[in-house]
Amino acid sequence: MILTLKPKSTKKDIDLVCKKIKELGFKPHISQGKEVTIIGVIGPHAILKKDIFESMDAVAFITPISKPYKLVSREFKKNDTVVKVGNLQIGSRNIIVAAGPCSVETEELLVTTAKVIKNSGAKMIRGGAFKPRTSPYAFQGLGEKGLKYLYGIKKNLGLPVITEVMNVSQVGLVSRYADVIQIGARNMQNFDLLKKVGKIRKPVLLKRGLSATIEEFLMSAEYILSEGNYDVILCERGIRTFETATRFTLDLNAVPAIKKLSHLPVFVDPSHGVGVRDYVPAMCKAAVACGADGLMVEVHPHPEKAFSDGPQSLLPQQFDKMMSELKSVAKAVGRKI
Ligand code: PEP
Ligand code: MN
């Protein structure tokens, strides 16, 4: 439930309401607007205590939240959330493209890739140092060495880094090097990991699970917000269907659906969604057209030699062409790239 406080409520009023919320065993989540302060009362069956809050002087009115996710919902926050990463504003008019190899392989390759993507207009570098692979015999990532290479790109080329964390014990290490922490599709319901990244003060990009419904996806984001980290970017990356011509089925329905249900920014990752290099540009355009706030795209200068996901990685020239074509699509929907 949401408590909307009377205009001109003081800090003392807010403290008093928060104290009552805690006394009753719930968590307060304050959202301070220019005119009014609203406080989310989060916890099971909070609505049953509605009368207690109604009788408080500072409370103007109470709104129940009908969805199982609360902090993530549009009901809780009407305006779009903008996640700041350095100078970038994710969820604003500007569409942000994060690009790079699937895995960090060698420093030289990473630097080459970073230069070409930056030159084509990408604003962030992506690359896995810890890789969730289907086979235990496949390349598992360079670990900390890979994180250091990524950090070097940020320092030398100014591209913020987005990279994956696979388990709770890696969170401290990865957040020392990364600007945005990625939670992979296979970990979308690793609730301990979600709680852990909810406690840090770094933006999190949460990927949709291979078979997760939109509601389950939003419930996972709720875990992160409920621990106090409000900087969450949701990423649609394709779901499992009966189709085998593509690696997954990129569910672009999720973009307008999530935009309606939640205030959080939405990225789309067509590389994993389709799994076929030649289909990626068309789906990037479609993602921008349907309202995505950003894209995550795999690019590799020699995809035939890539340690992972070569078949879906764009060649630098394909990426460059796509980036210029995206400009007019973005313009057509009132955005900028
Ligand atoms: C990735 O981004 O390289 C990755 C492993 O993605 P996903 O978790 O969506 O499969
Ligand atoms: Mn990949």
JSON list of N, CA, C and O in Angstrom, two decimals, residues 98-106 110 113-114 117 124-132 139-143 145-151 153 159-165 174 177-182 205 207 269 272 296-300 308-309:
[
{"chain": "A", "resi": 98, "resn": "ALA", "atom": "N", "xyz": [24.74, -0.74, -25.47]},
{"chain": "A", "resi": 98, "resn": "ALA", "atom": "CA", "xyz": [25.89, -1.42, -24.86]},
{"chain": "A", "resi": 98, "resn": "ALA", "atom": "C", "xyz": [26.31, -2.51, -25.83]},
{"chain": "A", "resi": 98, "resn": "ALA", "atom": "O", "xyz": [25.47, -3.30, -26.28]},
{"chain": "A", "resi": 99, "resn": "ALA", "atom": "N", "xyz": [27.56, -2.55, -26.19]},
{"chain": "A", "resi": 99, "resn": "ALA", "atom": "CA", "xyz": [28.02, -3.55, -27.16]},
{"chain": "A", "resi": 99, "resn": "ALA", "atom": "C", "xyz": [29.37, -4.10, -26.74]},
{"chain": "A", "resi": 99, "resn": "ALA", "atom": "O", "xyz": [30.06, -3.53, -25.89]},
{"chain": "A", "resi": 100, "resn": "GLY", "atom": "N", "xyz": [29.73, -5.23, -27.36]},
{"chain": "A", "resi": 100, "resn": "GLY", "atom": "CA", "xyz": [31.02, -5.84, -27.04]},
{"chain": "A", "resi": 100, "resn": "GLY", "atom": "C", "xyz": [30.94, -7.34, -27.23]},
{"chain": "A", "resi": 100, "resn": "GLY", "atom": "O", "xyz": [29.89, -7.88, -27.62]},
{"chain": "A", "resi": 101, "resn": "PRO", "atom": "N", "xyz": [32.03, -8.03, -26.94]},
{"chain": "A", "resi": 101, "resn": "PRO", "atom": "CA", "xyz": [32.04, -9.48, -27.16]},
{"chain": "A", "resi": 101, "resn": "PRO", "atom": "C", "xyz": [31.20, -10.19, -26.09]},
{"chain": "A", "resi": 101, "resn": "PRO", "atom": "O", "xyz": [30.94, -9.63, -25.04]},
{"chain": "A", "resi": 102, "resn": "CYS", "atom": "N", "xyz": [30.82, -11.42, -26.41]},
{"chain": "A", "resi": 102, "resn": "CYS", "atom": "CA", "xyz": [30.10, -12.22, -25.40]},
{"chain": "A", "resi": 102, "resn": "CYS", "atom": "C", "xyz": [31.01, -12.39, -24.19]},
{"chain": "A", "resi": 102, "resn": "CYS", "atom": "O", "xyz": [30.66, -12.01, -23.08]},
{"chain": "A", "resi": 103, "resn": "SER", "atom": "N", "xyz": [32.23, -12.92, -24.43]},
{"chain": "A", "resi": 103, "resn": "SER", "atom": "CA", "xyz": [33.20, -13.13, -23.34]},
{"chain": "A", "resi": 103, "resn": "SER", "atom": "C", "xyz": [34.39, -12.20, -23.55]},
{"chain": "A", "resi": 103, "resn": "SER", "atom": "O", "xyz": [34.77, -11.93, -24.68]},
{"chain": "A", "resi": 104, "resn": "VAL", "atom": "N", "xyz": [34.99, -11.79, -22.45]},
{"chain": "A", "resi": 104, "resn": "VAL", "atom": "CA", "xyz": [36.29, -11.11, -22.55]},
{"chain": "A", "resi": 104, "resn": "VAL", "atom": "C", "xyz": [37.29, -12.22, -22.86]},
{"chain": "A", "resi": 104, "resn": "VAL", "atom": "O", "xyz": [37.39, -13.21, -22.12]},
{"chain": "A", "resi": 105, "resn": "GLU", "atom": "N", "xyz": [38.02, -12.08, -23.97]},
{"chain": "A", "resi": 105, "resn": "GLU", "atom": "CA", "xyz": [38.94, -13.14, -24.39]},
{"chain": "A", "resi": 105, "resn": "GLU", "atom": "C", "xyz": [40.39, -12.73, -24.15]},
{"chain": "A", "resi": 105, "resn": "GLU", "atom": "O", "xyz": [41.04, -13.24, -23.25]},
{"chain": "A", "resi": 106, "resn": "THR", "atom": "N", "xyz": [40.87, -11.76, -24.95]},
{"chain": "A", "resi": 106, "resn": "THR", "atom": "CA", "xyz": [42.22, -11.23, -24.70]},
{"chain": "A", "resi": 106, "resn": "THR", "atom": "C", "xyz": [42.09, -9.71, -24.59]},
{"chain": "A", "resi": 106, "resn": "THR", "atom": "O", "xyz": [41.11, -9.13, -25.06]},
{"chain": "A", "resi": 110, "resn": "LEU", "atom": "N", "xyz": [39.73, -7.09, -26.86]},
{"chain": "A", "resi": 110, "resn": "LEU", "atom": "CA", "xyz": [38.76, -6.23, -26.18]},
{"chain": "A", "resi": 110, "resn": "LEU", "atom": "C", "xyz": [38.97, -4.77, -26.57]},
{"chain": "A", "resi": 110, "resn": "LEU", "atom": "O", "xyz": [38.02, -4.04, -26.86]},
{"chain": "A", "resi": 113, "resn": "THR", "atom": "N", "xyz": [37.80, -4.23, -30.13]},
{"chain": "A", "resi": 113, "resn": "THR", "atom": "CA", "xyz": [36.33, -4.20, -30.19]},
{"chain": "A", "resi": 113, "resn": "THR", "atom": "C", "xyz": [35.79, -2.91, -29.60]},
{"chain": "A", "resi": 113, "resn": "THR", "atom": "O", "xyz": [34.89, -2.28, -30.16]},
{"chain": "A", "resi": 114, "resn": "ALA", "atom": "N", "xyz": [36.36, -2.51, -28.47]},
{"chain": "A", "resi": 114, "resn": "ALA", "atom": "CA", "xyz": [35.88, -1.30, -27.79]},
{"chain": "A", "resi": 114, "resn": "ALA", "atom": "C", "xyz": [36.03, -0.08, -28.70]},
{"chain": "A", "resi": 114, "resn": "ALA", "atom": "O", "xyz": [35.13, 0.76, -28.78]},
{"chain": "A", "resi": 117, "resn": "ILE", "atom": "N", "xyz": [33.31, -0.21, -31.52]},
{"chain": "A", "resi": 117, "resn": "ILE", "atom": "CA", "xyz": [31.92, 0.06, -31.08]},
{"chain": "A", "resi": 117, "resn": "ILE", "atom": "C", "xyz": [31.75, 1.52, -30.65]},
{"chain": "A", "resi": 117, "resn": "ILE", "atom": "O", "xyz": [30.73, 2.14, -30.90]},
{"chain": "A", "resi": 124, "resn": "MET", "atom": "N", "xyz": [28.38, 2.06, -24.00]},
{"chain": "A", "resi": 124, "resn": "MET", "atom": "CA", "xyz": [28.87, 1.21, -22.92]},
{"chain": "A", "resi": 124, "resn": "MET", "atom": "C", "xyz": [29.51, -0.04, -23.54]},
{"chain": "A", "resi": 124, "resn": "MET", "atom": "O", "xyz": [29.13, -0.46, -24.63]},
{"chain": "A", "resi": 125, "resn": "ILE", "atom": "N", "xyz": [30.46, -0.61, -22.78]},
{"chain": "A", "resi": 125, "resn": "ILE", "atom": "CA", "xyz": [31.05, -1.88, -23.23]},
{"chain": "A", "resi": 125, "resn": "ILE", "atom": "C", "xyz": [30.47, -3.02, -22.40]},
{"chain": "A", "resi": 125, "resn": "ILE", "atom": "O", "xyz": [30.31, -2.90, -21.19]},
{"chain": "A", "resi": 126, "resn": "ARG", "atom": "N", "xyz": [30.12, -4.11, -23.08]},
{"chain": "A", "resi": 126, "resn": "ARG", "atom": "CA", "xyz": [29.68, -5.32, -22.40]},
{"chain": "A", "resi": 126, "resn": "ARG", "atom": "C", "xyz": [30.70, -6.43, -22.63]},
{"chain": "A", "resi": 126, "resn": "ARG", "atom": "O", "xyz": [31.45, -6.40, -23.62]},
{"chain": "A", "resi": 127, "resn": "GLY", "atom": "N", "xyz": [30.74, -7.39, -21.74]},
{"chain": "A", "resi": 127, "resn": "GLY", "atom": "CA", "xyz": [31.64, -8.54, -21.93]},
{"chain": "A", "resi": 127, "resn": "GLY", "atom": "C", "xyz": [31.65, -9.33, -20.64]},
{"chain": "A", "resi": 127, "resn": "GLY", "atom": "O", "xyz": [31.69, -8.75, -19.56]},
{"chain": "A", "resi": 128, "resn": "GLY", "atom": "N", "xyz": [31.60, -10.65, -20.76]},
{"chain": "A", "resi": 128, "resn": "GLY", "atom": "CA", "xyz": [31.57, -11.49, -19.57]},
{"chain": "A", "resi": 128, "resn": "GLY", "atom": "C", "xyz": [32.96, -11.94, -19.15]},
{"chain": "A", "resi": 128, "resn": "GLY", "atom": "O", "xyz": [33.74, -12.42, -19.98]},
{"chain": "A", "resi": 129, "resn": "ALA", "atom": "N", "xyz": [33.27, -11.77, -17.87]},
{"chain": "A", "resi": 129, "resn": "ALA", "atom": "CA", "xyz": [34.51, -12.31, -17.31]},
{"chain": "A", "resi": 129, "resn": "ALA", "atom": "C", "xyz": [34.19, -13.61, -16.57]},
{"chain": "A", "resi": 129, "resn": "ALA", "atom": "O", "xyz": [35.04, -14.48, -16.42]},
{"chain": "A", "resi": 130, "resn": "PHE", "atom": "N", "xyz": [32.95, -13.71, -16.11]},
{"chain": "A", "resi": 130, "resn": "PHE", "atom": "CA", "xyz": [32.44, -14.96, -15.52]},
{"chain": "A", "resi": 130, "resn": "PHE", "atom": "C", "xyz": [31.30, -15.40, -16.42]},
{"chain": "A", "resi": 130, "resn": "PHE", "atom": "O", "xyz": [30.33, -14.66, -16.58]},
{"chain": "A", "resi": 131, "resn": "LYS", "atom": "N", "xyz": [31.43, -16.57, -17.03]},
{"chain": "A", "resi": 131, "resn": "LYS", "atom": "CA", "xyz": [30.45, -16.97, -18.04]},
{"chain": "A", "resi": 131, "resn": "LYS", "atom": "C", "xyz": [29.59, -18.14, -17.60]},
{"chain": "A", "resi": 131, "resn": "LYS", "atom": "O", "xyz": [30.10, -19.19, -17.22]},
{"chain": "A", "resi": 132, "resn": "PRO", "atom": "N", "xyz": [28.27, -17.98, -17.68]},
{"chain": "A", "resi": 132, "resn": "PRO", "atom": "CA", "xyz": [27.37, -19.10, -17.37]},
{"chain": "A", "resi": 132, "resn": "PRO", "atom": "C", "xyz": [27.21, -19.97, -18.62]},
{"chain": "A", "resi": 132, "resn": "PRO", "atom": "O", "xyz": [26.44, -19.64, -19.50]},
{"chain": "A", "resi": 139, "resn": "PHE", "atom": "N", "xyz": [34.38, -22.67, -22.44]},
{"chain": "A", "resi": 139, "resn": "PHE", "atom": "CA", "xyz": [35.15, -21.57, -21.83]},
{"chain": "A", "resi": 139, "resn": "PHE", "atom": "C", "xyz": [34.34, -20.89, -20.72]},
{"chain": "A", "resi": 139, "resn": "PHE", "atom": "O", "xyz": [33.22, -20.44, -20.94]},
{"chain": "A", "resi": 140, "resn": "GLN", "atom": "N", "xyz": [34.92, -20.80, -19.55]},
{"chain": "A", "resi": 140, "resn": "GLN", "atom": "CA", "xyz": [34.18, -20.30, -18.38]},
{"chain": "A", "resi": 140, "resn": "GLN", "atom": "C", "xyz": [34.49, -18.84, -18.04]},
{"chain": "A", "resi": 140, "resn": "GLN", "atom": "O", "xyz": [33.96, -18.30, -17.08]},
{"chain": "A", "resi": 141, "resn": "GLY", "atom": "N", "xyz": [35.38, -18.22, -18.82]},
{"chain": "A", "resi": 141, "resn": "GLY", "atom": "CA", "xyz": [35.68, -16.80, -18.59]},
{"chain": "A", "resi": 141, "resn": "GLY", "atom": "C", "xyz": [37.04, -16.61, -17.94]},
{"chain": "A", "resi": 141, "resn": "GLY", "atom": "O", "xyz": [37.58, -17.52, -17.32]},
{"chain": "A", "resi": 142, "resn": "LEU", "atom": "N", "xyz": [37.56, -15.38, -18.06]},
{"chain": "A", "resi": 142, "resn": "LEU", "atom": "CA", "xyz": [38.91, -15.09, -17.53]},
{"chain": "A", "resi": 142, "resn": "LEU", "atom": "C", "xyz": [38.91, -14.70, -16.07]},
{"chain": "A", "resi": 142, "resn": "LEU", "atom": "O", "xyz": [39.98, -14.51, -15.47]},
{"chain": "A", "resi": 143, "resn": "GLY", "atom": "N", "xyz": [37.75, -14.51, -15.48]},
{"chain": "A", "resi": 143, "resn": "GLY", "atom": "CA", "xyz": [37.69, -14.11, -14.08]},
{"chain": "A", "resi": 143, "resn": "GLY", "atom": "C", "xyz": [38.21, -12.70, -13.87]},
{"chain": "A", "resi": 143, "resn": "GLY", "atom": "O", "xyz": [38.04, -11.82, -14.72]},
{"chain": "A", "resi": 145, "resn": "LYS", "atom": "N", "xyz": [41.03, -11.30, -14.19]},
{"chain": "A", "resi": 145, "resn": "LYS", "atom": "CA", "xyz": [41.87, -10.74, -15.26]},
{"chain": "A", "resi": 145, "resn": "LYS", "atom": "C", "xyz": [40.97, -10.05, -16.31]},
{"chain": "A", "resi": 145, "resn": "LYS", "atom": "O", "xyz": [41.26, -8.95, -16.79]},
{"chain": "A", "resi": 146, "resn": "GLY", "atom": "N", "xyz": [39.86, -10.69, -16.62]},
{"chain": "A", "resi": 146, "resn": "GLY", "atom": "CA", "xyz": [38.91, -10.12, -17.58]},
{"chain": "A", "resi": 146, "resn": "GLY", "atom": "C", "xyz": [38.30, -8.83, -17.05]},
{"chain": "A", "resi": 146, "resn": "GLY", "atom": "O", "xyz": [38.09, -7.87, -17.80]},
{"chain": "A", "resi": 147, "resn": "LEU", "atom": "N", "xyz": [38.02, -8.80, -15.74]},
{"chain": "A", "resi": 147, "resn": "LEU", "atom": "CA", "xyz": [37.46, -7.57, -15.14]},
{"chain": "A", "resi": 147, "resn": "LEU", "atom": "C", "xyz": [38.45, -6.42, -15.27]},
{"chain": "A", "resi": 147, "resn": "LEU", "atom": "O", "xyz": [38.07, -5.28, -15.53]},
{"chain": "A", "resi": 148, "resn": "LYS", "atom": "N", "xyz": [39.73, -6.75, -15.10]},
{"chain": "A", "resi": 148, "resn": "LYS", "atom": "CA", "xyz": [40.77, -5.71, -15.20]},
{"chain": "A", "resi": 148, "resn": "LYS", "atom": "C", "xyz": [40.84, -5.16, -16.62]},
{"chain": "A", "resi": 148, "resn": "LYS", "atom": "O", "xyz": [41.01, -3.95, -16.82]},
{"chain": "A", "resi": 149, "resn": "TYR", "atom": "N", "xyz": [40.72, -6.03, -17.61]},
{"chain": "A", "resi": 149, "resn": "TYR", "atom": "CA", "xyz": [40.73, -5.57, -19.00]},
{"chain": "A", "resi": 149, "resn": "TYR", "atom": "C", "xyz": [39.55, -4.63, -19.25]},
{"chain": "A", "resi": 149, "resn": "TYR", "atom": "O", "xyz": [39.68, -3.60, -19.92]},
{"chain": "A", "resi": 150, "resn": "LEU", "atom": "N", "xyz": [38.40, -5.01, -18.71]},
{"chain": "A", "resi": 150, "resn": "LEU", "atom": "CA", "xyz": [37.21, -4.17, -18.90]},
{"chain": "A", "resi": 150, "resn": "LEU", "atom": "C", "xyz": [37.41, -2.81, -18.25]},
{"chain": "A", "resi": 150, "resn": "LEU", "atom": "O", "xyz": [37.07, -1.77, -18.82]},
{"chain": "A", "resi": 151, "resn": "TYR", "atom": "N", "xyz": [37.98, -2.83, -17.07]},
{"chain": "A", "resi": 151, "resn": "TYR", "atom": "CA", "xyz": [38.22, -1.58, -16.34]},
{"chain": "A", "resi": 151, "resn": "TYR", "atom": "C", "xyz": [39.17, -0.67, -17.12]},
{"chain": "A", "resi": 151, "resn": "TYR", "atom": "O", "xyz": [39.02, 0.55, -17.16]},
{"chain": "A", "resi": 153, "resn": "ILE", "atom": "N", "xyz": [39.30, -0.45, -20.31]},
{"chain": "A", "resi": 153, "resn": "ILE", "atom": "CA", "xyz": [38.51, 0.19, -21.38]},
{"chain": "A", "resi": 153, "resn": "ILE", "atom": "C", "xyz": [37.80, 1.42, -20.83]},
{"chain": "A", "resi": 153, "resn": "ILE", "atom": "O", "xyz": [37.74, 2.47, -21.47]},
{"chain": "A", "resi": 159, "resn": "LEU", "atom": "N", "xyz": [34.32, 4.25, -21.74]},
{"chain": "A", "resi": 159, "resn": "LEU", "atom": "CA", "xyz": [33.05, 3.50, -21.87]},
{"chain": "A", "resi": 159, "resn": "LEU", "atom": "C", "xyz": [32.74, 2.78, -20.55]},
{"chain": "A", "resi": 159, "resn": "LEU", "atom": "O", "xyz": [33.53, 1.94, -20.12]},
{"chain": "A", "resi": 160, "resn": "PRO", "atom": "N", "xyz": [31.63, 3.10, -19.90]},
{"chain": "A", "resi": 160, "resn": "PRO", "atom": "CA", "xyz": [31.27, 2.37, -18.69]},
{"chain": "A", "resi": 160, "resn": "PRO", "atom": "C", "xyz": [31.09, 0.87, -18.98]},
{"chain": "A", "resi": 160, "resn": "PRO", "atom": "O", "xyz": [30.74, 0.49, -20.10]},
{"chain": "A", "resi": 161, "resn": "VAL", "atom": "N", "xyz": [31.32, 0.08, -17.96]},
{"chain": "A", "resi": 161, "resn": "VAL", "atom": "CA", "xyz": [31.38, -1.38, -18.12]},
{"chain": "A", "resi": 161, "resn": "VAL", "atom": "C", "xyz": [30.14, -2.07, -17.56]},
{"chain": "A", "resi": 161, "resn": "VAL", "atom": "O", "xyz": [29.71, -1.77, -16.44]},
{"chain": "A", "resi": 162, "resn": "ILE", "atom": "N", "xyz": [29.60, -2.99, -18.36]},
{"chain": "A", "resi": 162, "resn": "ILE", "atom": "CA", "xyz": [28.53, -3.84, -17.86]},
{"chain": "A", "resi": 162, "resn": "ILE", "atom": "C", "xyz": [29.00, -5.29, -17.96]},
{"chain": "A", "resi": 162, "resn": "ILE", "atom": "O", "xyz": [29.42, -5.74, -19.03]},
{"chain": "A", "resi": 163, "resn": "THR", "atom": "N", "xyz": [28.98, -5.98, -16.83]},
{"chain": "A", "resi": 163, "resn": "THR", "atom": "CA", "xyz": [29.50, -7.35, -16.83]},
{"chain": "A", "resi": 163, "resn": "THR", "atom": "C", "xyz": [28.75, -8.20, -15.80]},
{"chain": "A", "resi": 163, "resn": "THR", "atom": "O", "xyz": [28.18, -7.68, -14.85]},
{"chain": "A", "resi": 164, "resn": "GLU", "atom": "N", "xyz": [28.77, -9.50, -16.04]},
{"chain": "A", "resi": 164, "resn": "GLU", "atom": "CA", "xyz": [27.91, -10.40, -15.27]},
{"chain": "A", "resi": 164, "resn": "GLU", "atom": "C", "xyz": [28.54, -10.88, -13.96]},
{"chain": "A", "resi": 164, "resn": "GLU", "atom": "O", "xyz": [29.74, -11.13, -13.89]},
{"chain": "A", "resi": 165, "resn": "VAL", "atom": "N", "xyz": [27.67, -11.03, -12.97]},
{"chain": "A", "resi": 165, "resn": "VAL", "atom": "CA", "xyz": [28.07, -11.67, -11.73]},
{"chain": "A", "resi": 165, "resn": "VAL", "atom": "C", "xyz": [27.25, -12.97, -11.63]},
{"chain": "A", "resi": 165, "resn": "VAL", "atom": "O", "xyz": [26.06, -12.98, -11.90]},
{"chain": "A", "resi": 174, "resn": "VAL", "atom": "N", "xyz": [33.24, -8.10, -8.49]},
{"chain": "A", "resi": 174, "resn": "VAL", "atom": "CA", "xyz": [32.73, -7.55, -9.76]},
{"chain": "A", "resi": 174, "resn": "VAL", "atom": "C", "xyz": [32.34, -6.09, -9.59]},
{"chain": "A", "resi": 174, "resn": "VAL", "atom": "O", "xyz": [32.60, -5.27, -10.47]},
{"chain": "A", "resi": 177, "resn": "TYR", "atom": "N", "xyz": [34.96, -3.35, -10.23]},
{"chain": "A", "resi": 177, "resn": "TYR", "atom": "CA", "xyz": [35.38, -3.05, -11.60]},
{"chain": "A", "resi": 177, "resn": "TYR", "atom": "C", "xyz": [34.23, -2.57, -12.51]},
{"chain": "A", "resi": 177, "resn": "TYR", "atom": "O", "xyz": [34.48, -1.89, -13.50]},
{"chain": "A", "resi": 178, "resn": "ALA", "atom": "N", "xyz": [33.01, -3.00, -12.20]},
{"chain": "A", "resi": 178, "resn": "ALA", "atom": "CA", "xyz": [31.90, -2.75, -13.13]},
{"chain": "A", "resi": 178, "resn": "ALA", "atom": "C", "xyz": [31.13, -1.48, -12.78]},
{"chain": "A", "resi": 178, "resn": "ALA", "atom": "O", "xyz": [31.11, -1.05, -11.63]},
{"chain": "A", "resi": 179, "resn": "ASP", "atom": "N", "xyz": [30.50, -0.89, -13.80]},
{"chain": "A", "resi": 179, "resn": "ASP", "atom": "CA", "xyz": [29.59, 0.23, -13.57]},
{"chain": "A", "resi": 179, "resn": "ASP", "atom": "C", "xyz": [28.16, -0.26, -13.45]},
{"chain": "A", "resi": 179, "resn": "ASP", "atom": "O", "xyz": [27.34, 0.34, -12.77]},
{"chain": "A", "resi": 180, "resn": "VAL", "atom": "N", "xyz": [27.85, -1.33, -14.18]},
{"chain": "A", "resi": 180, "resn": "VAL", "atom": "CA", "xyz": [26.53, -1.95, -14.09]},
{"chain": "A", "resi": 180, "resn": "VAL", "atom": "C", "xyz": [26.75, -3.45, -13.91]},
{"chain": "A", "resi": 180, "resn": "VAL", "atom": "O", "xyz": [27.54, -4.06, -14.64]},
{"chain": "A", "resi": 181, "resn": "ILE", "atom": "N", "xyz": [26.07, -4.02, -12.93]},
{"chain": "A", "resi": 181, "resn": "ILE", "atom": "CA", "xyz": [26.19, -5.44, -12.65]},
{"chain": "A", "resi": 181, "resn": "ILE", "atom": "C", "xyz": [25.10, -6.18, -13.42]},
{"chain": "A", "resi": 181, "resn": "ILE", "atom": "O", "xyz": [23.91, -5.84, -13.29]},
{"chain": "A", "resi": 182, "resn": "GLN", "atom": "N", "xyz": [25.49, -7.16, -14.20]},
{"chain": "A", "resi": 182, "resn": "GLN", "atom": "CA", "xyz": [24.50, -7.94, -14.95]},
{"chain": "A", "resi": 182, "resn": "GLN", "atom": "C", "xyz": [24.16, -9.22, -14.20]},
{"chain": "A", "resi": 182, "resn": "GLN", "atom": "O", "xyz": [25.05, -9.94, -13.75]},
{"chain": "A", "resi": 205, "resn": "LEU", "atom": "N", "xyz": [21.59, -4.69, -14.15]},
{"chain": "A", "resi": 205, "resn": "LEU", "atom": "CA", "xyz": [20.81, -5.06, -15.33]},
{"chain": "A", "resi": 205, "resn": "LEU", "atom": "C", "xyz": [20.36, -6.49, -15.12]},
{"chain": "A", "resi": 205, "resn": "LEU", "atom": "O", "xyz": [21.19, -7.39, -15.01]},
{"chain": "A", "resi": 207, "resn": "LYS", "atom": "N", "xyz": [18.44, -9.73, -16.42]},
{"chain": "A", "resi": 207, "resn": "LYS", "atom": "CA", "xyz": [17.95, -10.35, -17.65]},
{"chain": "A", "resi": 207, "resn": "LYS", "atom": "C", "xyz": [16.79, -11.29, -17.34]},
{"chain": "A", "resi": 207, "resn": "LYS", "atom": "O", "xyz": [16.74, -11.92, -16.29]},
{"chain": "A", "resi": 269, "resn": "ASP", "atom": "N", "xyz": [18.02, -7.35, -25.72]},
{"chain": "A", "resi": 269, "resn": "ASP", "atom": "CA", "xyz": [19.24, -8.00, -26.19]},
{"chain": "A", "resi": 269, "resn": "ASP", "atom": "C", "xyz": [18.86, -8.94, -27.34]},
{"chain": "A", "resi": 269, "resn": "ASP", "atom": "O", "xyz": [18.56, -10.12, -27.12]},
{"chain": "A", "resi": 272, "resn": "HIS", "atom": "N", "xyz": [21.18, -12.57, -28.08]},
{"chain": "A", "resi": 272, "resn": "HIS", "atom": "CA", "xyz": [20.78, -13.84, -27.50]},
{"chain": "A", "resi": 272, "resn": "HIS", "atom": "C", "xyz": [19.36, -14.21, -27.93]},
{"chain": "A", "resi": 272, "resn": "HIS", "atom": "O", "xyz": [19.04, -15.39, -28.07]},
{"chain": "A", "resi": 296, "resn": "MET", "atom": "N", "xyz": [21.42, -4.23, -25.97]},
{"chain": "A", "resi": 296, "resn": "MET", "atom": "CA", "xyz": [22.67, -4.90, -25.66]},
{"chain": "A", "resi": 296, "resn": "MET", "atom": "C", "xyz": [22.99, -5.79, -26.86]},
{"chain": "A", "resi": 296, "resn": "MET", "atom": "O", "xyz": [22.17, -6.64, -27.24]},
{"chain": "A", "resi": 297, "resn": "VAL", "atom": "N", "xyz": [24.15, -5.56, -27.46]},
{"chain": "A", "resi": 297, "resn": "VAL", "atom": "CA", "xyz": [24.45, -6.23, -28.73]},
{"chain": "A", "resi": 297, "resn": "VAL", "atom": "C", "xyz": [25.85, -6.83, -28.67]},
{"chain": "A", "resi": 297, "resn": "VAL", "atom": "O", "xyz": [26.81, -6.16, -28.28]},
{"chain": "A", "resi": 298, "resn": "GLU", "atom": "N", "xyz": [25.98, -8.09, -29.11]},
{"chain": "A", "resi": 298, "resn": "GLU", "atom": "CA", "xyz": [27.30, -8.72, -29.15]},
{"chain": "A", "resi": 298, "resn": "GLU", "atom": "C", "xyz": [27.99, -8.41, -30.48]},
{"chain": "A", "resi": 298, "resn": "GLU", "atom": "O", "xyz": [27.40, -8.56, -31.56]},
{"chain": "A", "resi": 299, "resn": "VAL", "atom": "N", "xyz": [29.24, -7.96, -30.36]},
{"chain": "A", "resi": 299, "resn": "VAL", "atom": "CA", "xyz": [30.05, -7.60, -31.54]},
{"chain": "A", "resi": 299, "resn": "VAL", "atom": "C", "xyz": [31.41, -8.26, -31.36]},
{"chain": "A", "resi": 299, "resn": "VAL", "atom": "O", "xyz": [31.97, -8.27, -30.26]},
{"chain": "A", "resi": 300, "resn": "HIS", "atom": "N", "xyz": [31.94, -8.82, -32.46]},
{"chain": "A", "resi": 300, "resn": "HIS", "atom": "CA", "xyz": [33.25, -9.47, -32.39]},
{"chain": "A", "resi": 300, "resn": "HIS", "atom": "C", "xyz": [33.97, -9.27, -33.72]},
{"chain": "A", "resi": 300, "resn": "HIS", "atom": "O", "xyz": [33.37, -9.50, -34.78]},
{"chain": "A", "resi": 308, "resn": "SER", "atom": "N", "xyz": [32.85, -17.72, -27.38]},
{"chain": "A", "resi": 308, "resn": "SER", "atom": "CA", "xyz": [31.43, -18.01, -27.13]},
{"chain": "A", "resi": 308, "resn": "SER", "atom": "C", "xyz": [30.57, -17.11, -28.01]},
{"chain": "A", "resi": 308, "resn": "SER", "atom": "O", "xyz": [30.96, -15.98, -28.33]},
{"chain": "A", "resi": 309, "resn": "ASP", "atom": "N", "xyz": [29.43, -17.63, -28.41]},
{"chain": "A", "resi": 309, "resn": "ASP", "atom": "CA", "xyz": [28.40, -16.88, -29.14]},
{"chain": "A", "resi": 309, "resn": "ASP", "atom": "C", "xyz": [28.87, -16.19, -30.43]},
{"chain": "A", "resi": 309, "resn": "ASP", "atom": "O", "xyz": [28.30, -15.15, -30.81]}
]
